[in-house]
Tab-separated table of N, CA and C in Angstrom:
chain	number	residue	atom	x	y	z
A	1	MET	N	0.836	-1.166	0.000
A	1	MET	CA	0.000	0.000	0.000
A	1	MET	C	0.877	1.223	0.000
A	2	GLY	N	0.531	2.110	-0.734
A	2	GLY	CA	1.335	3.314	-0.880
A	2	GLY	C	0.783	4.473	-0.063
A	3	GLN	N	1.420	5.488	-0.245
A	3	GLN	CA	1.032	6.723	0.442
A	3	GLN	C	-0.256	7.249	-0.172
A	4	PRO	N	-1.137	7.852	0.673
A	4	PRO	CA	-2.331	8.435	0.071
A	4	PRO	C	-1.967	9.662	-0.749
A	5	SER	N	-2.700	9.863	-1.771
A	5	SER	CA	-2.406	10.989	-2.646
A	5	SER	C	-2.807	12.301	-1.957
A	6	ASP	N	-2.274	13.390	-2.469
A	6	ASP	CA	-2.560	14.715	-1.891
A	6	ASP	C	-4.043	15.057	-1.999
A	7	ALA	N	-4.697	14.532	-2.964
A	7	ALA	CA	-6.115	14.822	-3.146
A	7	ALA	C	-6.947	14.164	-2.059
A	8	ALA	N	-6.453	13.065	-1.502
A	8	ALA	CA	-7.210	12.334	-0.488
A	8	ALA	C	-7.106	12.984	0.881
A	9	ILE	N	-6.066	13.833	1.126
A	9	ILE	CA	-5.885	14.493	2.422
A	9	ILE	C	-6.740	15.753	2.437
A	10	PRO	N	-7.673	15.814	3.392
A	10	PRO	CA	-8.493	17.041	3.437
A	10	PRO	C	-7.659	18.233	3.908
A	11	ARG	N	-7.782	19.318	3.233
A	11	ARG	CA	-7.043	20.527	3.600
A	11	ARG	C	-7.939	21.398	4.463
A	12	GLN	N	-7.346	21.891	5.561
A	12	GLN	CA	-8.104	22.776	6.438
A	12	GLN	C	-7.735	24.215	6.109
A	13	ARG	N	-8.737	25.007	6.042
A	13	ARG	CA	-8.504	26.428	5.785
A	13	ARG	C	-8.817	27.180	7.066
A	14	PHE	N	-7.867	27.964	7.506
A	14	PHE	CA	-8.058	28.777	8.706
A	14	PHE	C	-8.508	30.160	8.267
A	15	VAL	N	-9.762	30.423	8.523
A	15	VAL	CA	-10.350	31.696	8.123
A	15	VAL	C	-10.981	32.317	9.359
A	16	ILE	N	-10.718	33.592	9.564
A	16	ILE	CA	-11.333	34.315	10.673
A	16	ILE	C	-12.805	34.510	10.344
A	17	ALA	N	-13.660	34.212	11.335
A	17	ALA	CA	-15.101	34.274	11.094
A	17	ALA	C	-15.548	35.668	10.658
A	18	GLN	N	-15.160	36.686	11.442
A	18	GLN	CA	-15.496	38.058	11.079
A	18	GLN	C	-14.217	38.888	11.166
A	19	PRO	N	-13.531	39.069	10.062
A	19	PRO	CA	-12.271	39.814	10.115
A	19	PRO	C	-12.505	41.276	10.501
A	20	GLU	N	-11.530	41.833	11.199
A	20	GLU	CA	-11.632	43.235	11.638
A	20	GLU	C	-11.248	44.136	10.475
A	21	THR	N	-12.039	45.139	10.252
A	21	THR	CA	-11.726	46.070	9.174
A	21	THR	C	-10.672	47.064	9.646
A	22	PHE	N	-10.065	47.712	8.700
A	22	PHE	CA	-9.034	48.697	9.013
A	22	PHE	C	-9.595	49.826	9.871
A	23	TYR	N	-10.788	50.277	9.556
A	23	TYR	CA	-11.363	51.414	10.269
A	23	TYR	C	-11.731	51.050	11.708
A	24	LYS	N	-12.198	49.825	11.920
A	24	LYS	CA	-12.491	49.391	13.282
A	24	LYS	C	-11.212	49.273	14.098
A	25	ALA	N	-10.161	48.770	13.501
A	25	ALA	CA	-8.871	48.657	14.203
A	25	ALA	C	-8.327	50.044	14.522
A	26	GLN	N	-8.469	50.955	13.588
A	26	GLN	CA	-8.004	52.319	13.809
A	26	GLN	C	-8.775	52.976	14.951
A	27	LYS	N	-10.077	52.786	14.984
A	27	LYS	CA	-10.908	53.347	16.056
A	27	LYS	C	-10.536	52.739	17.401
A	28	ARG	N	-10.330	51.424	17.430
A	28	ARG	CA	-9.949	50.745	18.669
A	28	ARG	C	-8.595	51.241	19.180
A	29	ASN	N	-7.646	51.424	18.288
A	29	ASN	CA	-6.318	51.898	18.691
A	29	ASN	C	-6.338	53.354	19.140
A	30	ARG	N	-7.163	54.165	18.522
A	30	ARG	CA	-7.280	55.554	18.977
A	30	ARG	C	-7.848	55.625	20.381
A	31	ARG	N	-8.856	54.814	20.660
A	31	ARG	CA	-9.441	54.783	21.995
A	31	ARG	C	-8.406	54.307	23.024
A	32	ALA	N	-7.627	53.328	22.663
A	32	ALA	CA	-6.575	52.838	23.562
A	32	ALA	C	-5.503	53.903	23.776
A	33	THR	N	-5.206	54.683	22.752
A	33	THR	CA	-4.207	55.752	22.879
A	33	THR	C	-4.688	56.821	23.844
A	34	TRP	N	-5.976	57.193	23.767
A	34	TRP	CA	-6.505	58.203	24.693
A	34	TRP	C	-6.455	57.696	26.127
A	35	ARG	N	-6.778	56.420	26.322
A	35	ARG	CA	-6.708	55.852	27.677
A	35	ARG	C	-5.283	55.874	28.199
A	36	MET	N	-4.331	55.495	27.363
A	36	MET	CA	-2.931	55.477	27.785
A	36	MET	C	-2.420	56.893	28.040
A	37	SER	N	-2.856	57.849	27.239
A	37	SER	CA	-2.457	59.244	27.461
A	37	SER	C	-2.983	59.747	28.798
A	38	PHE	N	-4.210	59.412	29.126
A	38	PHE	CA	-4.776	59.811	30.412
A	38	PHE	C	-4.006	59.174	31.569
A	39	LEU	N	-3.685	57.898	31.450
A	39	LEU	CA	-2.924	57.225	32.509
A	39	LEU	C	-1.524	57.824	32.661
A	40	CYS	N	-0.901	58.198	31.561
A	40	CYS	CA	0.419	58.845	31.632
A	40	CYS	C	0.312	60.215	32.300
A	41	PHE	N	-0.757	60.949	32.017
A	41	PHE	CA	-0.974	62.243	32.657
A	41	PHE	C	-1.136	62.076	34.165
A	42	VAL	N	-1.923	61.106	34.581
A	42	VAL	CA	-2.122	60.854	36.016
A	42	VAL	C	-0.812	60.436	36.671
A	43	ALA	N	-0.032	59.598	35.995
A	43	ALA	CA	1.255	59.166	36.549
A	43	ALA	C	2.215	60.354	36.696
A	44	ALA	N	2.262	61.229	35.692
A	44	ALA	CA	3.123	62.406	35.779
A	44	ALA	C	2.669	63.332	36.900
A	45	LEU	N	1.371	63.458	37.074
A	45	LEU	CA	0.845	64.294	38.151
A	45	LEU	C	1.223	63.720	39.510
A	46	LEU	N	1.064	62.423	39.672
A	46	LEU	CA	1.393	61.793	40.952
A	46	LEU	C	2.893	61.816	41.246
A	47	MET	N	3.715	61.727	40.210
A	47	MET	CA	5.162	61.812	40.425
A	47	MET	C	5.604	63.260	40.637
A	48	GLY	N	4.834	64.200	40.115
A	48	GLY	CA	5.207	65.605	40.245
A	48	GLY	C	4.977	66.171	41.635
A	49	ILE	N	4.018	65.629	42.374
A	49	ILE	CA	3.727	66.151	43.713
A	49	ILE	C	4.925	65.990	44.647
A	50	PRO	N	5.534	64.804	44.761
A	50	PRO	CA	6.731	64.715	45.614
A	50	PRO	C	7.882	65.589	45.118
A	51	LEU	N	7.998	65.730	43.796
A	51	LEU	CA	9.048	66.592	43.257
A	51	LEU	C	8.841	68.035	43.690
A	52	THR	N	7.603	68.520	43.626
A	52	THR	CA	7.347	69.893	44.043
A	52	THR	C	7.563	70.066	45.539
A	53	LEU	N	7.219	69.038	46.309
A	53	LEU	CA	7.441	69.131	47.757
A	53	LEU	C	8.928	69.123	48.101
A	54	ALA	N	9.754	68.551	47.230
A	54	ALA	CA	11.203	68.574	47.456
A	54	ALA	C	11.830	69.881	46.969
A	55	LEU	N	11.282	70.467	45.919
A	55	LEU	CA	11.869	71.683	45.347
A	55	LEU	C	11.477	72.952	46.091
A	56	THR	N	10.287	72.980	46.687
A	56	THR	CA	9.805	74.196	47.327
A	56	THR	C	10.680	74.648	48.494
A	57	PRO	N	11.073	73.790	49.442
A	57	PRO	CA	11.946	74.275	50.517
A	57	PRO	C	13.288	74.790	49.998
A	58	LEU	N	13.808	74.144	48.961
A	58	LEU	CA	15.052	74.611	48.363
A	58	LEU	C	14.868	76.006	47.775
A	59	PHE	N	13.748	76.222	47.111
A	59	PHE	CA	13.458	77.542	46.545
A	59	PHE	C	13.374	78.603	47.632
A	60	TYR	N	12.658	78.290	48.715
A	60	TYR	CA	12.534	79.267	49.808
A	60	TYR	C	13.872	79.532	50.475
A	61	ALA	N	14.687	78.517	50.633
A	61	ALA	CA	16.005	78.713	51.240
A	61	ALA	C	16.867	79.623	50.370
A	62	VAL	N	16.875	79.385	49.069
A	62	VAL	CA	17.668	80.234	48.163
A	62	VAL	C	17.119	81.654	48.158
A	63	THR	N	15.801	81.809	48.194
A	63	THR	CA	15.189	83.139	48.219
A	63	THR	C	15.598	83.910	49.475
A	64	ILE	N	15.573	83.252	50.619
A	64	ILE	CA	15.940	83.933	51.870
A	64	ILE	C	17.430	84.270	51.884
A	65	ILE	N	18.276	83.389	51.361
A	65	ILE	CA	19.717	83.672	51.303
A	65	ILE	C	19.979	84.863	50.392
A	66	VAL	N	19.327	84.903	49.232
A	66	VAL	CA	19.501	86.039	48.311
A	66	VAL	C	18.989	87.322	48.954
A	67	ALA	N	17.847	87.242	49.672
A	67	ALA	CA	17.304	88.426	50.347
A	67	ALA	C	18.276	88.916	51.426
A	68	GLU	N	18.907	87.999	52.134
A	68	GLU	CA	19.893	88.407	53.153
A	68	GLU	C	21.108	89.075	52.518
A	69	ILE	N	21.551	88.562	51.396
A	69	ILE	CA	22.692	89.170	50.701
A	69	ILE	C	22.326	90.573	50.216
A	70	ILE	N	21.146	90.711	49.630
A	70	ILE	CA	20.691	92.033	49.181
A	70	ILE	C	20.537	92.968	50.378
A	71	ASN	N	20.013	92.434	51.472
A	71	ASN	CA	19.810	93.231	52.678
A	71	ASN	C	21.138	93.721	53.258
A	72	TYR	N	22.192	92.986	53.045
A	72	TYR	CA	23.513	93.390	53.540
A	72	TYR	C	23.992	94.648	52.829
A	73	PHE	N	23.773	94.727	51.511
A	73	PHE	CA	24.245	95.872	50.736
A	73	PHE	C	23.239	97.012	50.693
A	74	SER	N	21.955	96.687	50.602
A	74	SER	CA	20.905	97.696	50.543
A	74	SER	C	19.744	97.183	51.387
A	75	PRO	N	19.540	97.763	52.562
A	75	PRO	CA	18.524	97.224	53.478
A	75	PRO	C	17.140	97.147	52.838
A	76	LEU	N	16.534	96.003	53.018
A	76	LEU	CA	15.165	95.799	52.529
A	76	LEU	C	14.194	96.403	53.533
A	77	PRO	N	13.012	96.815	53.068
A	77	PRO	CA	12.036	97.416	53.993
A	77	PRO	C	11.545	96.379	55.006
A	78	PRO	N	11.162	96.836	56.199
A	78	PRO	CA	10.678	95.895	57.219
A	78	PRO	C	9.411	95.145	56.790
A	79	GLU	N	8.622	95.740	55.896
A	79	GLU	CA	7.412	95.076	55.426
A	79	GLU	C	7.738	93.776	54.697
A	80	PHE	N	8.878	93.752	54.001
A	80	PHE	CA	9.285	92.532	53.306
A	80	PHE	C	9.454	91.389	54.292
A	81	TRP	N	10.151	91.671	55.397
A	81	TRP	CA	10.407	90.623	56.386
A	81	TRP	C	9.126	90.254	57.135
A	82	GLN	N	8.235	91.236	57.348
A	82	GLN	CA	6.971	90.926	58.011
A	82	GLN	C	6.093	90.036	57.133
A	83	ASN	N	6.030	90.342	55.834
A	83	ASN	CA	5.258	89.510	54.909
A	83	ASN	C	5.845	88.109	54.809
A	84	LEU	N	7.162	88.028	54.792
A	84	LEU	CA	7.823	86.727	54.735
A	84	LEU	C	7.511	85.906	55.986
A	85	THR	N	7.509	86.555	57.129
A	85	THR	CA	7.183	85.876	58.384
A	85	THR	C	5.718	85.430	58.389
A	86	ALA	N	4.822	86.280	57.898
A	86	ALA	CA	3.398	85.926	57.861
A	86	ALA	C	3.148	84.741	56.937
A	87	LEU	N	3.812	84.727	55.785
A	87	LEU	CA	3.656	83.594	54.870
A	87	LEU	C	4.211	82.316	55.483
A	88	GLY	N	5.315	82.439	56.178
A	88	GLY	CA	5.883	81.279	56.865
A	88	GLY	C	4.955	80.744	57.948
A	89	GLN	N	4.292	81.651	58.658
A	89	GLN	CA	3.367	81.219	59.705
A	89	GLN	C	2.160	80.488	59.115
A	90	VAL	N	1.666	80.954	57.970
A	90	VAL	CA	0.548	80.271	57.313
A	90	VAL	C	0.984	78.873	56.874
A	91	ALA	N	2.181	78.771	56.307
A	91	ALA	CA	2.676	77.461	55.867
A	91	ALA	C	2.856	76.515	57.051
A	92	VAL	N	3.356	77.032	58.171
A	92	VAL	CA	3.525	76.199	59.368
A	92	VAL	C	2.167	75.759	59.906
A	93	LYS	N	1.190	76.650	59.873
A	93	LYS	CA	-0.145	76.314	60.365
A	93	LYS	C	-0.787	75.210	59.517
A	94	VAL	N	-0.643	75.299	58.191
A	94	VAL	CA	-1.189	74.272	57.307
A	94	VAL	C	-0.449	72.945	57.515
A	95	GLY	N	0.870	73.020	57.628
A	95	GLY	CA	1.639	71.807	57.882
A	95	GLY	C	1.278	71.166	59.206
A	96	ASP	N	1.077	71.979	60.234
A	96	ASP	CA	0.699	71.462	61.550
A	96	ASP	C	-0.692	70.829	61.495
A	97	TYR	N	-1.578	71.421	60.703
A	97	TYR	CA	-2.935	70.879	60.561
A	97	TYR	C	-2.897	69.507	59.897
A	98	TYR	N	-2.081	69.365	58.832
A	98	TYR	CA	-2.044	68.101	58.097
A	98	TYR	C	-1.173	67.049	58.776
A	99	ILE	N	-0.045	67.452	59.306
A	99	ILE	CA	0.890	66.467	59.861
A	99	ILE	C	0.503	66.075	61.277
A	100	ASN	N	0.230	67.059	62.149
A	100	ASN	CA	-0.051	66.777	63.559
A	100	ASN	C	-1.542	66.766	63.892
A	101	HIS	N	-2.379	67.098	62.927
A	101	HIS	CA	-3.833	67.152	63.126
A	101	HIS	C	-4.202	68.090	64.278
A	102	LYS	N	-3.563	69.254	64.285
A	102	LYS	CA	-3.843	70.258	65.314
A	102	LYS	C	-4.372	71.516	64.653
A	103	GLY	N	-5.241	72.203	65.366
A	103	GLY	CA	-5.739	73.505	64.919
A	103	GLY	C	-6.883	73.390	63.934
A	104	GLN	N	-7.381	74.553	63.559
A	104	GLN	CA	-8.478	74.669	62.602
A	104	GLN	C	-8.017	75.546	61.446
A	105	LEU	N	-8.518	75.263	60.267
A	105	LEU	CA	-8.183	76.056	59.086
A	105	LEU	C	-9.459	76.442	58.356
A	106	ASP	N	-9.507	77.701	57.950
A	106	ASP	CA	-10.603	78.082	57.073
A	106	ASP	C	-10.144	77.827	55.624
A	107	PRO	N	-11.058	77.740	54.679
A	107	PRO	CA	-10.691	77.383	53.300
A	107	PRO	C	-9.684	78.340	52.655
A	108	GLN	N	-9.755	79.623	52.998
A	108	GLN	CA	-8.818	80.576	52.409
A	108	GLN	C	-7.401	80.320	52.904
A	109	GLU	N	-7.252	80.066	54.205
A	109	GLU	CA	-5.925	79.749	54.740
A	109	GLU	C	-5.396	78.450	54.146
A	110	LEU	N	-6.265	77.487	53.991
A	110	LEU	CA	-5.860	76.213	53.417
A	110	LEU	C	-5.373	76.394	51.980
A	111	ALA	N	-6.118	77.140	51.193
A	111	ALA	CA	-5.725	77.382	49.800
A	111	ALA	C	-4.414	78.163	49.732
A	112	THR	N	-4.271	79.166	50.596
A	112	THR	CA	-3.031	79.947	50.614
A	112	THR	C	-1.849	79.079	51.018
A	113	GLY	N	-2.039	78.264	52.045
A	113	GLY	CA	-0.953	77.399	52.505
A	113	GLY	C	-0.550	76.375	51.468
A	114	LEU	N	-1.533	75.742	50.830
A	114	LEU	CA	-1.205	74.762	49.795
A	114	LEU	C	-0.535	75.426	48.594
A	115	ALA	N	-0.968	76.641	48.271
A	115	ALA	CA	-0.311	77.372	47.185
A	115	ALA	C	1.132	77.697	47.550
A	116	LEU	N	1.359	78.089	48.802
A	116	LEU	CA	2.724	78.381	49.246
A	116	LEU	C	3.609	77.140	49.213
A	117	ILE	N	3.011	76.005	49.500
A	117	ILE	CA	3.795	74.773	49.566
A	117	ILE	C	4.009	74.173	48.175
A	118	LEU	N	3.019	74.241	47.306
A	118	LEU	CA	3.097	73.536	46.029
A	118	LEU	C	3.495	74.402	44.827
A	119	LEU	N	3.017	75.639	44.760
A	119	LEU	CA	3.218	76.435	43.540
A	119	LEU	C	4.678	76.700	43.159
A	120	PRO	N	5.555	77.072	44.105
A	120	PRO	CA	6.941	77.288	43.658
A	120	PRO	C	7.565	76.044	43.035
A	121	GLY	N	7.322	74.883	43.620
A	121	GLY	CA	7.861	73.652	43.058
A	121	GLY	C	7.265	73.325	41.704
A	122	ILE	N	5.971	73.608	41.542
A	122	ILE	CA	5.319	73.359	40.249
A	122	ILE	C	5.926	74.258	39.175
A	123	VAL	N	6.140	75.527	39.516
A	123	VAL	CA	6.724	76.463	38.546
A	123	VAL	C	8.146	76.042	38.189
A	124	ILE	N	8.940	75.653	39.194
A	124	ILE	CA	10.319	75.220	38.931
A	124	ILE	C	10.324	73.969	38.058
A	125	ALA	N	9.472	72.987	38.371
A	125	ALA	CA	9.409	71.761	37.572
A	125	ALA	C	8.986	72.066	36.140
A	126	PHE	N	8.031	72.985	35.964
A	126	PHE	CA	7.588	73.358	34.622
A	126	PHE	C	8.709	74.037	33.842
A	127	VAL	N	9.440	74.940	34.492
A	127	VAL	CA	10.558	75.620	33.819
A	127	VAL	C	11.645	74.617	33.452
A	128	LEU	N	11.937	73.681	34.350
A	128	LEU	CA	12.929	72.642	34.039
A	128	LEU	C	12.461	71.771	32.875
A	129	TRP	N	11.167	71.449	32.839
A	129	TRP	CA	10.630	70.645	31.745
A	129	TRP	C	10.767	71.372	30.417
A	130	ILE	N	10.442	72.673	30.407
A	130	ILE	CA	10.580	73.473	29.181
A	130	ILE	C	12.044	73.529	28.776
A	131	GLY	N	12.942	73.676	29.748
A	131	GLY	CA	14.376	73.711	29.452
A	131	GLY	C	14.860	72.409	28.828
A	132	VAL	N	14.443	71.282	29.366
A	132	VAL	CA	14.843	69.989	28.804
A	132	VAL	C	14.241	69.811	27.414
A	133	LEU	N	13.018	70.266	27.236
A	133	LEU	CA	12.368	70.177	25.927
A	133	LEU	C	13.137	70.978	24.884
A	134	THR	N	13.545	72.195	25.218
A	134	THR	CA	14.295	73.016	24.261
A	134	THR	C	15.704	72.457	24.051
A	135	LEU	N	16.271	71.828	25.071
A	135	LEU	CA	17.602	71.249	24.931
A	135	LEU	C	17.596	70.112	23.903
A	136	PHE	N	16.565	69.305	23.920
A	136	PHE	CA	16.519	68.160	23.027
A	136	PHE	C	15.939	68.486	21.648
A	137	ARG	N	15.513	69.698	21.418
A	137	ARG	CA	15.005	70.056	20.079
A	137	ARG	C	16.075	70.615	19.257
């Protein structure tokens, strides 16, 4: 007995029941891209908060050192130091409220304190990002 002929072997055809069209695949990939872009935005936001919390004290320290140097050569008005002290007290009050759970805060003080704590770091991070962007272009 010999080998069966090729005609006797049934050939199986692998065919997708409902093939995906180009436009459906394009729509699906666009939707996935928007989801991934949103997740990347959230990740950058969450990573940026600790960065701003690390940069803000450094910014304030450099600002006070520069103010002291300027004050040595040309005295700054007392209002400058009073405003600086008042802003520091608001930041300490907000920090004490969040860290030690002491005291009461009204919404305006809370917003001012969070702005004092977060905004300088956000601005520095944004400027650094723009700088890196221009460096690589």
